[in-house]
Amino acid sequence: MAGIKDVAAAAGVSVATVSRVLNAHPSVSEDARARVLAAVDELGYRPNAVARSLRTAQTRTLGLIISDVMNPYFTELARSVEEQARALGYSVIIGNADESPRLQDDHVRTLLDRRIDGLLVSPTDGGSPQLLDAARAGTPTVFVDRWIPGVDVPVVRADGRSAVRDLVAHLHALGHRRLAIIAGPAATTTGSERVAAFRAALGEYGLELPEEYVGQGDFQAESGRRATEAFLALPEPPEVVFAADNLMALGALDAMRARGLHIPDDIALAAFDDIPWFVHTDPPITAIAQPTRELGRAAVRALTALIEGRRVRSVTLPARLVVRRSCGARSDAAAPPSRPRPRSNP
Amino acid sequence: MAGIKDVAAAAGVSVATVSRVLNAHPSVSEDARARVLAAVDELGYRPNAVARSLRTAQTRTLGLIISDVMNPYFTELARSVEEQARALGYSVIIGNADESPRLQDDHVRTLLDRRIDGLLVSPTDGGSPQLLDAARAGTPTVFVDRWIPGVDVPVVRADGRSAVRDLVAHLHALGHRRLAIIAGPAATTTGSERVAAFRAALGEYGLELPEEYVGQGDFQAESGRRATEAFLALPEPPEVVFAADNLMALGALDAMRARGLHIPDDIALAAFDDIPWFVHTDPPITAIAQPTRELGRAAVRALTALIEGRRVRSVTLPARLVVRRSCGARSDAAAPPSRPRPRSNP
DNA sequence: ATCCTCCGTGTAATCGATTCCACGGAGCCC
DNA sequence: GGGCTCCGTGGAATCGATTACACGGAGGAT
């Protein structure tokens, strides 16, 4: 493969001049520029990014560590990140952590070895030593979706509280009073936050969230199935099951069907995270949609800003309720219900 | 960040010795090795992969170009590729081509600039100039799932013919005679092959595949919906719709529901590519499952072999039929039906 | 006419590793 | 004891770019 020296020789100039032309340095004569460009074209020369990286100490590569690529939410996030990164001239190396801190550490280490310019992470519970070291050591880092409390790293995420409130209002208006939730792992921020938001929203309607109406899940379908079965075995089962992520909602759906229940007449179902498939299930599932594409874009923007040395603040985007038929709504409309009148006791 | 020189100084040896220790070169004294290791540990030294790559002319990085990451089939493929690559000490840079040859070329170019060791591609229709150049120029390349006829590149894929035959046998046994297919883009190998396999299998039962029973899709859900609507508008609609990929099957499902049809009583549905969601739809969808994980693994194995200079042959793995309820099967069992007796005219 | 400035250009140092080659010393054989 | 072969080691070249610095010549100011 042709190198910069070959180009220099072919154009009858020095390598310095070639480099200047390629990097749009101002002081190059029009004549030299033309000859270099011609030589580049003729030889099909492409600069070696590895050599360039060594010299400039930047790779124009971002590392993205995700907890579960098979989860459509994260898939979409990854896609959006890759897209935006490419638009800004960055490549993305993806690592799947599979909810394992060990694997996450492994990825952080290889990414650091490869001298990526920045790290985008949706951390597993509590994070992992390598990750924390990297962040503290000054590697430009941005958390997306999940974050680690107490670590000084910008976070890009969606705030579901208002959407959860809308959801509860919607459910309440439909006459539901016994609402249950399938929570994610308590150690993840998204896991605990969603439960808190749900409980708070219920409180506004004077509703309780009893212990037995909080199922413990792990963001995987199977755990949603198990939690739902436990709910259904209760002397007084809930009228609504709200799953804290899309996979658990799917598991819940299975469990309900296995019991021969009709949705939404016998029991209602709602989910956090909207995914394309929820339109195609029977019935279509009411869900809280995160602005996933925007999150990915914002995360990359924040990270590149950080890389360029600018100061960056965390970004929080609102999630919104998408009403479908799984809770008993008459229409398919996506309009959020009107604001609840807080503390209107039943 | 500490460099190899710092380690050498701290250990009281030359950089050459440090490098030898790190690369497990035999001729290093036990004493020197110990001192180097101690220094490495103390300084928290990690070799700079960029510098190493420049010198050794290998990056231990693979490029993966996929036509649609949001398609669960490709997501799973990507995941499996990343997993296997990591196991072999490679990182993966993913590029989403979005079925666009231009975008695909763009990705090939940046990947080549980054001097990736090998390229894994599921090419868009007809490929693209850069890609063909790269393959011809000797960049280790392997095609997955799809391939480009006439290009001398190993292909790792699933052969669906036998599974399609099983499917047709299954449908025939259930009494269905009017079978339609929603095809993928004719320019993709997977697009045309599946139709051919379907037609051949029908032939074994003396069944025709009339022109109007071949819908033209593009592997996206919306095209599946449109094609299905066209089928249903026919004077004599098909009894079965077979979608050549999972997204189009979803679109077909929607179209059938919109018409108020009951599956499988009014019309049957089957799909190529099995995905986790097909278990959760109502009814669960009969599908042809590719050994996706194995494909990813095999692809990485083939590519790394190619990189190491070994000769590599194409790999074809069998797909298998997974019978669920969307075609009218009584059971949920996954056992394939018995072999058809060819040419048994109706 | 002389000096200064600025512009275009080339030479060479540099990034951080790997690796070829040379060298000194130890051990072995005859 | 002299010559050989290994073995462990270090010096220096190398990978392919970027870039600091030096330099020669043109043009403007005095």
mmCIF file of C-alpha atoms in Angstrom, chain A residues 1-2 46-51 53-54 59-61 68-72 75-77 79 82-83 86 89-96 98 102-103 106-107 109-115 221 246-247 250-251 253-254 257 275-282, chain B residues 1-2 46-51 53-54 59-61 68-72 75-77 79 82-83 86 89-96 98 102-103 106-107 109-115 221 246-247 250-251 253-254 257 275-282:
data_model
loop_
_atom_site.group_PDB
_atom_site.id
_atom_site.type_symbol
_atom_site.label_atom_id
_atom_site.label_comp_id
_atom_site.label_asym_id
_atom_site.label_seq_id
_atom_site.Cartn_x
_atom_site.Cartn_y
_atom_site.Cartn_z
ATOM 1 C CA MET A 1 0.000 0.000 0.000
ATOM 2 C CA ALA A 2 1.235 3.430 -0.925
ATOM 3 C CA ARG A 46 -5.174 6.809 1.945
ATOM 4 C CA PRO A 47 -3.453 8.005 5.106
ATOM 5 C CA ASN A 48 -2.754 5.377 7.715
ATOM 6 C CA ALA A 49 -5.011 6.192 10.632
ATOM 7 C CA VAL A 50 -2.891 4.132 12.993
ATOM 8 C CA ALA A 51 0.233 6.154 12.340
ATOM 9 C CA SER A 53 -3.214 8.281 15.876
ATOM 10 C CA LEU A 54 0.175 7.478 17.315
ATOM 11 C CA THR A 59 -7.866 7.816 17.571
ATOM 12 C CA ARG A 60 -11.209 9.337 16.659
ATOM 13 C CA THR A 61 -12.738 6.231 18.101
ATOM 14 C CA ASP A 68 -27.528 -6.032 26.816
ATOM 15 C CA VAL A 69 -27.343 -5.504 23.061
ATOM 16 C CA MET A 70 -30.217 -7.895 22.461
ATOM 17 C CA ASN A 71 -32.576 -5.560 24.258
ATOM 18 C CA PRO A 72 -34.190 -3.498 21.473
ATOM 19 C CA THR A 75 -29.953 -1.762 20.083
ATOM 20 C CA GLU A 76 -31.633 1.426 19.030
ATOM 21 C CA LEU A 77 -29.414 3.422 21.321
ATOM 22 C CA ARG A 79 -27.527 2.478 16.358
ATOM 23 C CA GLU A 82 -22.986 4.919 15.803
ATOM 24 C CA GLU A 83 -24.844 7.164 13.410
ATOM 25 C CA ARG A 86 -19.964 8.684 12.174
ATOM 26 C CA GLY A 89 -15.954 11.522 12.119
ATOM 27 C CA TYR A 90 -15.721 8.973 14.880
ATOM 28 C CA SER A 91 -15.883 5.201 14.753
ATOM 29 C CA VAL A 92 -17.435 3.153 17.517
ATOM 30 C CA ILE A 93 -16.176 -0.016 19.155
ATOM 31 C CA ILE A 94 -19.029 -1.787 20.859
ATOM 32 C CA GLY A 95 -18.735 -4.003 23.884
ATOM 33 C CA ASN A 96 -21.524 -6.088 25.321
ATOM 34 C CA ASP A 98 -24.116 -8.771 29.579
ATOM 35 C CA ARG A 102 -16.233 -8.478 35.134
ATOM 36 C CA LEU A 103 -16.988 -8.382 31.428
ATOM 37 C CA ASP A 106 -12.610 -6.385 30.456
ATOM 38 C CA HIS A 107 -14.058 -4.111 27.827
ATOM 39 C CA ARG A 109 -9.413 -2.320 29.683
ATOM 40 C CA THR A 110 -9.141 -3.223 26.016
ATOM 41 C CA LEU A 111 -10.765 0.036 24.997
ATOM 42 C CA LEU A 112 -8.287 1.974 27.078
ATOM 43 C CA ASP A 113 -5.425 -0.034 25.607
ATOM 44 C CA ARG A 114 -6.652 0.995 22.213
ATOM 45 C CA ARG A 115 -6.556 4.583 23.339
ATOM 46 C CA ALA A 221 -38.174 -11.794 29.957
ATOM 47 C CA ASN A 246 -39.739 -4.159 27.627
ATOM 48 C CA LEU A 247 -38.347 -7.668 28.023
ATOM 49 C CA LEU A 250 -43.002 -9.677 27.255
ATOM 50 C CA GLY A 251 -42.540 -12.272 29.991
ATOM 51 C CA LEU A 253 -47.587 -11.103 28.614
ATOM 52 C CA ASP A 254 -46.680 -14.771 28.321
ATOM 53 C CA ARG A 257 -51.709 -15.742 28.281
ATOM 54 C CA ILE A 275 -40.238 -0.775 21.137
ATOM 55 C CA PRO A 276 -41.485 -1.369 17.604
ATOM 56 C CA TRP A 277 -42.851 -4.783 18.556
ATOM 57 C CA PHE A 278 -45.327 -3.392 21.029
ATOM 58 C CA VAL A 279 -47.386 -2.224 18.094
ATOM 59 C CA HIS A 280 -47.603 -5.754 16.785
ATOM 60 C CA THR A 281 -48.509 -7.653 19.935
ATOM 61 C CA ASP A 282 -52.089 -8.519 20.681
ATOM 62 C CA MET B 1 0.567 7.637 31.108
ATOM 63 C CA ALA B 2 3.566 5.413 31.721
ATOM 64 C CA ARG B 46 -0.444 -0.983 29.765
ATOM 65 C CA PRO B 47 1.124 -1.227 26.320
ATOM 66 C CA ASN B 48 -0.126 1.263 23.776
ATOM 67 C CA ALA B 49 -2.049 -0.778 21.225
ATOM 68 C CA VAL B 50 -1.779 1.990 18.650
ATOM 69 C CA ALA B 51 2.022 1.967 18.686
ATOM 70 C CA SER B 53 -0.290 -1.827 15.667
ATOM 71 C CA LEU B 54 1.870 0.589 13.735
ATOM 72 C CA THR B 59 -4.666 -3.996 14.749
ATOM 73 C CA ARG B 60 -6.471 -7.026 16.098
ATOM 74 C CA THR B 61 -9.634 -5.285 15.066
ATOM 75 C CA ASP B 68 -29.837 -3.336 9.337
ATOM 76 C CA VAL B 69 -28.827 -3.499 12.984
ATOM 77 C CA MET B 70 -32.378 -3.011 14.152
ATOM 78 C CA ASN B 71 -33.361 -6.341 12.645
ATOM 79 C CA PRO B 72 -33.146 -8.802 15.550
ATOM 80 C CA THR B 75 -28.481 -7.920 16.174
ATOM 81 C CA GLU B 76 -28.005 -11.452 17.337
ATOM 82 C CA LEU B 77 -25.446 -12.041 14.632
ATOM 83 C CA ARG B 79 -23.624 -9.998 19.278
ATOM 84 C CA GLU B 82 -18.461 -9.577 18.997
ATOM 85 C CA GLU B 83 -18.423 -12.359 21.552
ATOM 86 C CA ARG B 86 -13.372 -10.974 21.930
ATOM 87 C CA GLY B 89 -8.510 -11.212 21.225
ATOM 88 C CA TYR B 90 -10.119 -9.053 18.580
ATOM 89 C CA SER B 91 -12.272 -5.956 18.911
ATOM 90 C CA VAL B 92 -15.087 -5.189 16.523
ATOM 91 C CA ILE B 93 -16.011 -1.919 14.855
ATOM 92 C CA ILE B 94 -19.599 -2.050 13.698
ATOM 93 C CA GLY B 95 -21.016 -0.184 10.768
ATOM 94 C CA ASN B 96 -24.664 0.016 9.874
ATOM 95 C CA ASP B 98 -28.930 0.682 6.213
ATOM 96 C CA ARG B 102 -23.112 4.414 -0.519
ATOM 97 C CA LEU B 103 -23.117 4.106 3.235
ATOM 98 C CA ASP B 106 -18.263 4.834 3.416
ATOM 99 C CA HIS B 107 -17.830 2.269 6.141
ATOM 100 C CA ARG B 109 -13.306 3.145 3.512
ATOM 101 C CA THR B 110 -12.985 4.232 7.115
ATOM 102 C CA LEU B 111 -12.426 0.675 8.235
ATOM 103 C CA LEU B 112 -9.653 0.268 5.706
ATOM 104 C CA ASP B 113 -8.125 3.565 6.796
ATOM 105 C CA ARG B 114 -8.060 2.203 10.302
ATOM 106 C CA ARG B 115 -6.232 -0.817 9.020
ATOM 107 C CA ALA B 221 -42.234 -4.395 8.155
ATOM 108 C CA ASN B 246 -39.047 -11.547 10.366
ATOM 109 C CA LEU B 247 -39.862 -7.874 9.906
ATOM 110 C CA LEU B 250 -44.681 -8.648 11.464
ATOM 111 C CA GLY B 251 -46.109 -6.366 8.821
ATOM 112 C CA LEU B 253 -49.451 -9.986 10.908
ATOM 113 C CA ASP B 254 -50.629 -6.408 11.226
ATOM 114 C CA ARG B 257 -55.315 -8.303 12.089
ATOM 115 C CA ILE B 275 -36.627 -14.362 16.688
ATOM 116 C CA PRO B 276 -37.425 -14.388 20.393
ATOM 117 C CA TRP B 277 -40.552 -12.287 19.832
ATOM 118 C CA PHE B 278 -42.252 -14.895 17.708
ATOM 119 C CA VAL B 279 -42.874 -16.855 20.873
ATOM 120 C CA HIS B 280 -44.727 -13.922 22.352
ATOM 121 C CA THR B 281 -46.994 -12.986 19.484
ATOM 122 C CA ASP B 282 -50.555 -14.237 19.336
#
